[in-house]
């Protein structure tokens, strides 16, 4: 036992001696009274430390007159106790979720947080498992200053995460996700149409394969200073995830096997739906199309609701024309009245079962953890599901005294089926909100197929022609056009650590992330769209080979030095093979590419990228109060021209723990940080050479074209330089904690596909063009206003403000356009933030009144002008935890101010008369006089215009700004109530550490400025954000958790 | 000692792993395995010919704009374009699809044959490849300038060297067109024609005919504003005797029946039926008992030819049932209905005009006029010479007795014959002012009356603002009603 302790001490801490005597004591759990083994006890300000033994006892050398001891343990609040003369200290630790003594930094190196010159914030396992979601990124919403997460709403959909705004134009500005040292792929492969909300499936971003139950802790390294060692991809920061292993179990002295089980059930429901009007039904005007058998006939083919008033007149509805045996509706006239089975009846309650079972074991020389998780989810959309199975293994073995080997292997299989379509024109909300008839009954629509297999839709062409005019029956879509996808992913690493002597150690490892992702989409025979089948298989493998020489030495009493020198080779291989049918399907119901009515087309693509790097880091610590880190990295990338493919980037950070030197009343800890870093960035493969695009043969002739994007043989790497300064201060014995950061980051020589005037022969060209700047502040403030023996109240507040600007572009380039939809473009222009919307705006007089023409219609600008930006002014969150004995309550509210979205649901919903405002105040009978003044005379507008004309001409289709909305919101994001069964209640049972909890996510939108929809809009994790088309409704989750150990 | 050996072995192993293939041919790794670095220019020629027609017949640029501007078709329901509220995306897409598509491909053919002639002279003689590419560029540029007015031409297609090309005013564009066509015609040599030619299969005599016909059209378009140059060019063209004068000479892009090589109108028709016969055309054909009615349109459910009123608003258009009006004829909707670059009837109408203006033509006005009508009938499948003769003999058709001045006479029959070439029909309406076209029944949504040009794409305003701005000034404005340089009186 003692030998083990000594061994750990020697490896992890380098001790020095002062005026020392033996100090000892016991550490227990405050609520249960149980002794806590494995707690880290450190003499504050030194590296001297020990672990408590199995009985919670410790003993170490310290100076009782001046030292303080710091006790920290995973899952408990770190406690600092000044010795003040005593040589015996007994401590009761309280459960908490913050880890704040030792953090994981770049390359998995654990560092004392106080020694870091840059901002790092952490989340523990509870943040991800107490209120689970199917995409781990979502659990980070609102919890960390400066982290902005925007999520799609449907099952398994994308979550885009931004740290400190956006700096790059191409590339998606996502941080690098690293799991146990393995850089993980986070692609979403979204198409351009998917990104601008013009249709497609949201398959989600790939990091959602990560299982929340396996997460031990997550470090968010926000800036280049923190992430410089990771290289190019970490120019947007890095999220370093450590998964659970057997190490903690072994370190706490436990031997043998331990089993833990965690189980959750969650219920999802739709909770944001537009406010519809229920006064008028479908049709282009109030006249009936025809009268048959004495009953009026509505216009089935028209997909808008400007039709006759829903006054109960008996009419022949769409489903009264099906002359099949047993069809009770045939020939029957029913009231033309508001429906009893409205849009909300389309959705069901989605249920998710998530179960995790893990076994941990340890012996004196080895430890392991094996875990299996099953995630079984049905969506709020009928016939939709997402199932994920994860098997993880982590093991470590001390092979010899100096050699340690460890391995981590994970397998995730994700199977999705029946995901809903997103976007304008394809999502189911398109035919409810944007283009629909208000009187439809969801219950009746559930019967989507006739006995002979033909399609029943409300949007029939005419009385005699039942085939769909523009829209399929939404249930036909659910059951007949079912997509399915499967991803099998393996990732892990093998690491060897060899301790050469006291100073040097050598580490070599191989890491890989590999997956095969297959997606099949289909359109059945009998609907509006041409029948279709496609399958795409993507195979991605990224392998990293590392070797590091680590060193750690005390140069003298005051100065110690640690660091490493290493090499890395990264190989990324991507292959995609897809095929899709042409011209429809020959045989209905047969979904294979050879069933194409006009054959099929094959798409074949592969690329490879290799980066070799040399990197190193030196860290100096002076008297345990002043720390200096210097890093450097040089990359050689295969994607840049060979004459110019090497780029070097250094960083330097310093921190000064001034509270050790200066005694400020109430200040228990204070540190200033300063850092400067550079990160270089290469580009995607094949941007430097000249090639042609091959088309399908024309008959027997080959066909090829010059691509629209022009390559550049003279590309240079882009370089981000970033400066960061911060203060951390804790007051009142850490009862009040403050962490403030200011950063200023500039990226030069941005590489991107610049859209150019097509008259040049290309619609875009790859250039080093431009400079962006991000600057801002982050604030994390937390405190414990009340702390008694039984009750504790914590509040945390985080806030971030980022100001983003495209400083300049290259000569001859006036702007960059990300995308456009219906005339609204998303662009970046010098002097504006990245991601500014451009469109036509209203015209205003000097007093701010809108101008109308002589007929009473709003006038618009002749040229496009900026009408909003996607990046918000500031974001943040407030969370609070109340703990009373074994009960704890947590709530999180997060907010965003600013940001802008263009809402097509609002735009087309008004255009087609489905939204409430199109029938309010008798607008259809009497028309409307819009607020404004005549441009010609300056007098107030008095011209009455018809409702339909108003909703055609005065809104976002013609004047884009009319449907551009401020995306600010305040949301009640999460609430949890957890109860840890006291250990005396379960002492006779084989179970221990039992906890139950109830939680809710996305509970309420407390404030928003955009009507009818949820202001958080995302259909992909790309840079193109802010276009809302047919948004799938936001979902609320309520669930229960049960955890226990065996 | 033992430990040191282990250590060195370990380090060596790690070093070997890390540096395996270090700096191994990065150039090879960054060579794109998916796309070739060189292709036969014949592939580029096939693609550019197809893409010109794909855009010309595109559902938005071609059908919603071109065919409705000439009032060959009316809208079934979404009728805003027929009342001149155009979607912004359409102009952006068409501009990009012409310039960065076929014009860039044709320029590449020219560049390959100029810069590396030995590499590509196996695909036709260098001179002939260049000539054909230039003729197709000229055709495309004329289409663009007739739609917009001033357009980038001299500074266009220079890639990264000039990403903001200046606009040439239309007078300059027309001068450039003649230069381009003349260069092409004089540049042809006796060698082989280009491979990959889906229009004429590499037959350079045909291309000569095409070049001269195109020259004649360019000349005639500018006849009212630049009569001297126009006359010179027209007489040159007519003087060669090598023009498209019979239907066997027609420049057609022969689409294939199936996707993805089928006519875009056919592809669009698979999922949408947005257009019906316009009453403008149906009424004219009916009043003349024109045998082409059945080739242009189908009968309605009552067995009659009834046009849908042109320019109804969406509500009224939706109220007109599809089976009450004539839909488009089945033949036009077929996958292999060809894209028409230039047909014989057009040449004869142009020659008739030349004769009428007193220029040296081949035959008399009336002979050209009758020949044009006859050829058009033949093209649309009407071979009964007697019926054709009867048609021409009608008082309203016969050249001597038809109503109006010569512009109206020629214009009217030409408009009928130009069915399926929407932009050409619209251009001749602007130039010859023969009336017939009506204002949309439910009023105009934007601008004043029937448009005289298309507005520049929004992309040019954002991506090429300075040049666009100067271009607008040179053009005299960027409104739908701004008349083009050649559109006088």
mmCIF file of C-alpha atoms in Angstrom, chain B residues 296-482:
data_model
loop_
_atom_site.group_PDB
_atom_site.id
_atom_site.type_symbol
_atom_site.label_atom_id
_atom_site.label_comp_id
_atom_site.label_asym_id
_atom_site.label_seq_id
_atom_site.Cartn_x
_atom_site.Cartn_y
_atom_site.Cartn_z
ATOM 1 C CA UNK B 296 -48.421 23.791 -80.966
ATOM 2 C CA UNK B 297 -51.262 22.924 -78.646
ATOM 3 C CA UNK B 298 -53.578 20.121 -77.629
ATOM 4 C CA UNK B 299 -57.344 20.228 -77.682
ATOM 5 C CA UNK B 300 -59.164 20.887 -74.457
ATOM 6 C CA UNK B 301 -61.587 18.407 -72.911
ATOM 7 C CA UNK B 302 -64.330 19.580 -75.286
ATOM 8 C CA UNK B 303 -62.255 18.944 -78.386
ATOM 9 C CA UNK B 304 -61.604 22.596 -79.037
ATOM 10 C CA UNK B 305 -58.603 24.840 -79.098
ATOM 11 C CA UNK B 306 -59.054 27.406 -76.374
ATOM 12 C CA UNK B 307 -56.260 29.568 -75.036
ATOM 13 C CA UNK B 308 -55.940 30.426 -71.354
ATOM 14 C CA UNK B 309 -56.312 34.147 -70.901
ATOM 15 C CA UNK B 310 -52.848 35.636 -70.654
ATOM 16 C CA UNK B 311 -51.903 37.380 -67.426
ATOM 17 C CA UNK B 312 -54.628 36.287 -65.004
ATOM 18 C CA UNK B 313 -53.792 36.746 -61.354
ATOM 19 C CA UNK B 314 -53.204 33.644 -59.259
ATOM 20 C CA UNK B 315 -56.742 33.397 -57.980
ATOM 21 C CA UNK B 316 -58.331 33.681 -61.415
ATOM 22 C CA UNK B 317 -55.758 31.426 -62.983
ATOM 23 C CA UNK B 318 -56.446 28.786 -60.369
ATOM 24 C CA UNK B 319 -60.149 29.043 -61.126
ATOM 25 C CA UNK B 320 -59.602 28.126 -64.767
ATOM 26 C CA UNK B 321 -59.685 24.342 -64.816
ATOM 27 C CA UNK B 322 -56.908 22.674 -66.766
ATOM 28 C CA UNK B 323 -59.273 20.677 -68.887
ATOM 29 C CA UNK B 324 -61.110 23.776 -70.080
ATOM 30 C CA UNK B 325 -58.103 25.179 -71.914
ATOM 31 C CA UNK B 326 -55.617 23.808 -74.415
ATOM 32 C CA UNK B 327 -52.513 22.393 -72.859
ATOM 33 C CA UNK B 328 -49.179 22.253 -74.604
ATOM 34 C CA UNK B 329 -48.994 19.773 -77.496
ATOM 35 C CA UNK B 330 -47.611 16.366 -76.664
ATOM 36 C CA UNK B 331 -44.831 16.669 -79.203
ATOM 37 C CA UNK B 332 -43.340 19.697 -77.516
ATOM 38 C CA UNK B 333 -43.276 17.972 -74.168
ATOM 39 C CA UNK B 334 -41.301 14.995 -75.436
ATOM 40 C CA UNK B 335 -37.869 14.278 -74.061
ATOM 41 C CA UNK B 336 -36.250 14.525 -77.457
ATOM 42 C CA UNK B 337 -37.873 17.743 -78.642
ATOM 43 C CA UNK B 338 -34.808 19.594 -79.950
ATOM 44 C CA UNK B 339 -33.328 22.827 -78.749
ATOM 45 C CA UNK B 340 -33.550 25.295 -81.608
ATOM 46 C CA UNK B 341 -30.467 27.423 -82.281
ATOM 47 C CA UNK B 342 -31.457 28.590 -85.723
ATOM 48 C CA UNK B 343 -34.043 27.430 -88.242
ATOM 49 C CA UNK B 344 -34.512 28.001 -91.954
ATOM 50 C CA UNK B 345 -37.750 29.949 -91.619
ATOM 51 C CA UNK B 346 -35.903 32.564 -89.612
ATOM 52 C CA UNK B 347 -33.319 33.056 -92.353
ATOM 53 C CA UNK B 348 -35.985 33.608 -94.927
ATOM 54 C CA UNK B 349 -37.850 36.133 -92.810
ATOM 55 C CA UNK B 350 -34.608 38.021 -92.344
ATOM 56 C CA UNK B 351 -33.882 37.870 -96.057
ATOM 57 C CA UNK B 352 -37.406 39.117 -96.771
ATOM 58 C CA UNK B 353 -36.709 42.081 -94.558
ATOM 59 C CA UNK B 354 -33.443 42.784 -96.298
ATOM 60 C CA UNK B 355 -35.250 42.810 -99.621
ATOM 61 C CA UNK B 356 -37.914 45.117 -98.214
ATOM 62 C CA UNK B 357 -35.233 47.529 -97.020
ATOM 63 C CA UNK B 358 -33.804 47.640 -100.489
ATOM 64 C CA UNK B 359 -30.683 45.715 -99.694
ATOM 65 C CA UNK B 360 -29.262 43.089 -101.992
ATOM 66 C CA UNK B 361 -31.097 39.920 -101.105
ATOM 67 C CA UNK B 362 -31.457 36.556 -102.797
ATOM 68 C CA UNK B 363 -35.150 36.455 -103.729
ATOM 69 C CA UNK B 364 -37.995 38.961 -103.566
ATOM 70 C CA UNK B 365 -39.752 39.907 -100.389
ATOM 71 C CA UNK B 366 -42.780 37.824 -101.195
ATOM 72 C CA UNK B 367 -40.760 34.800 -102.254
ATOM 73 C CA UNK B 368 -38.794 34.811 -99.026
ATOM 74 C CA UNK B 369 -41.939 35.394 -97.018
ATOM 75 C CA UNK B 370 -43.760 32.476 -98.582
ATOM 76 C CA UNK B 371 -40.735 30.231 -98.348
ATOM 77 C CA UNK B 372 -40.385 31.075 -94.668
ATOM 78 C CA UNK B 373 -43.977 30.169 -93.937
ATOM 79 C CA UNK B 374 -43.666 26.962 -95.891
ATOM 80 C CA UNK B 375 -40.490 25.924 -94.119
ATOM 81 C CA UNK B 376 -42.053 26.638 -90.773
ATOM 82 C CA UNK B 377 -45.017 24.471 -91.654
ATOM 83 C CA UNK B 378 -42.693 21.674 -92.719
ATOM 84 C CA UNK B 379 -40.733 21.947 -89.501
ATOM 85 C CA UNK B 380 -43.922 21.477 -87.519
ATOM 86 C CA UNK B 381 -44.878 18.411 -89.492
ATOM 87 C CA UNK B 382 -47.244 19.884 -92.047
ATOM 88 C CA UNK B 383 -46.199 18.601 -95.488
ATOM 89 C CA UNK B 384 -49.362 19.063 -97.473
ATOM 90 C CA UNK B 385 -48.186 21.623 -100.014
ATOM 91 C CA UNK B 386 -51.711 22.376 -101.099
ATOM 92 C CA UNK B 387 -52.815 23.198 -97.593
ATOM 93 C CA UNK B 388 -49.822 25.426 -97.161
ATOM 94 C CA UNK B 389 -50.583 27.201 -100.375
ATOM 95 C CA UNK B 390 -54.184 27.711 -99.306
ATOM 96 C CA UNK B 391 -53.030 29.166 -96.065
ATOM 97 C CA UNK B 392 -50.689 31.616 -97.723
ATOM 98 C CA UNK B 393 -53.365 32.592 -100.167
ATOM 99 C CA UNK B 394 -55.613 33.930 -97.415
ATOM 100 C CA UNK B 395 -56.083 37.671 -97.491
ATOM 101 C CA UNK B 396 -54.753 38.061 -93.970
ATOM 102 C CA UNK B 397 -51.643 36.064 -94.757
ATOM 103 C CA UNK B 398 -50.719 36.887 -98.322
ATOM 104 C CA UNK B 399 -47.959 39.457 -98.361
ATOM 105 C CA UNK B 400 -49.678 41.843 -100.690
ATOM 106 C CA UNK B 401 -52.943 41.942 -98.805
ATOM 107 C CA UNK B 402 -52.032 41.338 -95.197
ATOM 108 C CA UNK B 403 -52.793 44.170 -92.815
ATOM 109 C CA UNK B 404 -50.281 46.770 -91.712
ATOM 110 C CA UNK B 405 -46.883 47.925 -92.926
ATOM 111 C CA UNK B 406 -44.108 45.537 -93.906
ATOM 112 C CA UNK B 407 -42.857 45.303 -90.366
ATOM 113 C CA UNK B 408 -46.221 44.164 -89.124
ATOM 114 C CA UNK B 409 -46.708 41.699 -91.972
ATOM 115 C CA UNK B 410 -43.355 40.045 -91.606
ATOM 116 C CA UNK B 411 -43.442 40.418 -87.841
ATOM 117 C CA UNK B 412 -46.765 38.643 -87.406
ATOM 118 C CA UNK B 413 -45.896 35.564 -89.394
ATOM 119 C CA UNK B 414 -42.433 35.485 -87.947
ATOM 120 C CA UNK B 415 -43.828 35.558 -84.430
ATOM 121 C CA UNK B 416 -46.038 32.601 -85.239
ATOM 122 C CA UNK B 417 -43.141 30.710 -86.760
ATOM 123 C CA UNK B 418 -40.861 31.412 -83.808
ATOM 124 C CA UNK B 419 -43.007 29.304 -81.450
ATOM 125 C CA UNK B 420 -40.747 27.565 -78.923
ATOM 126 C CA UNK B 421 -38.068 30.247 -79.372
ATOM 127 C CA UNK B 422 -39.536 32.554 -76.767
ATOM 128 C CA UNK B 423 -36.680 35.006 -76.498
ATOM 129 C CA UNK B 424 -36.473 35.378 -80.259
ATOM 130 C CA UNK B 425 -40.196 36.023 -80.513
ATOM 131 C CA UNK B 426 -39.974 38.636 -77.780
ATOM 132 C CA UNK B 427 -36.961 40.292 -79.410
ATOM 133 C CA UNK B 428 -38.717 40.612 -82.751
ATOM 134 C CA UNK B 429 -41.830 41.997 -81.065
ATOM 135 C CA UNK B 430 -39.710 44.728 -79.575
ATOM 136 C CA UNK B 431 -37.981 45.438 -82.848
ATOM 137 C CA UNK B 432 -40.760 45.130 -85.414
ATOM 138 C CA UNK B 433 -43.569 46.486 -83.229
ATOM 139 C CA UNK B 434 -46.249 44.327 -84.839
ATOM 140 C CA UNK B 435 -48.659 44.559 -81.888
ATOM 141 C CA UNK B 436 -50.586 41.358 -81.095
ATOM 142 C CA UNK B 437 -49.179 40.969 -77.591
ATOM 143 C CA UNK B 438 -51.662 42.092 -74.968
ATOM 144 C CA UNK B 439 -51.266 43.467 -71.502
ATOM 145 C CA UNK B 440 -51.796 40.899 -68.771
ATOM 146 C CA UNK B 441 -55.533 40.562 -68.143
ATOM 147 C CA UNK B 442 -55.307 41.256 -64.426
ATOM 148 C CA UNK B 443 -52.753 43.971 -64.723
ATOM 149 C CA UNK B 444 -49.046 44.319 -64.514
ATOM 150 C CA UNK B 445 -47.337 43.620 -61.174
ATOM 151 C CA UNK B 446 -44.129 45.453 -61.853
ATOM 152 C CA UNK B 447 -43.021 48.046 -64.309
ATOM 153 C CA UNK B 448 -45.163 49.609 -66.958
ATOM 154 C CA UNK B 449 -46.604 47.445 -69.682
ATOM 155 C CA UNK B 450 -44.816 44.574 -71.373
ATOM 156 C CA UNK B 451 -41.119 44.529 -70.451
ATOM 157 C CA UNK B 452 -38.477 45.577 -72.912
ATOM 158 C CA UNK B 453 -35.604 43.893 -71.102
ATOM 159 C CA UNK B 454 -34.754 41.834 -68.062
ATOM 160 C CA UNK B 455 -33.334 43.401 -64.920
ATOM 161 C CA UNK B 456 -29.720 42.633 -64.146
ATOM 162 C CA UNK B 457 -29.181 39.822 -61.658
ATOM 163 C CA UNK B 458 -28.872 40.825 -58.016
ATOM 164 C CA UNK B 459 -25.545 38.965 -57.878
ATOM 165 C CA UNK B 460 -23.987 41.498 -60.225
ATOM 166 C CA UNK B 461 -25.073 44.264 -57.894
ATOM 167 C CA UNK B 462 -23.419 42.541 -54.948
ATOM 168 C CA UNK B 463 -20.392 40.889 -56.551
ATOM 169 C CA UNK B 464 -19.552 43.378 -59.297
ATOM 170 C CA UNK B 465 -21.022 46.597 -58.038
ATOM 171 C CA UNK B 466 -18.775 49.175 -59.684
ATOM 172 C CA UNK B 467 -18.981 47.637 -63.145
ATOM 173 C CA UNK B 468 -22.682 46.962 -62.757
ATOM 174 C CA UNK B 469 -23.289 50.542 -61.791
ATOM 175 C CA UNK B 470 -21.401 51.857 -64.796
ATOM 176 C CA UNK B 471 -23.164 49.327 -66.965
ATOM 177 C CA UNK B 472 -26.555 50.534 -65.814
ATOM 178 C CA UNK B 473 -25.594 54.075 -66.746
ATOM 179 C CA UNK B 474 -24.331 52.969 -70.150
ATOM 180 C CA UNK B 475 -27.542 51.045 -70.633
ATOM 181 C CA UNK B 476 -29.716 53.984 -69.734
ATOM 182 C CA UNK B 477 -31.233 52.292 -66.720
ATOM 183 C CA UNK B 478 -31.951 48.927 -65.124
ATOM 184 C CA UNK B 479 -35.751 48.894 -65.260
ATOM 185 C CA UNK B 480 -37.956 46.383 -67.047
ATOM 186 C CA UNK B 481 -39.073 49.133 -69.386
ATOM 187 C CA UNK B 482 -35.716 50.614 -70.257
#
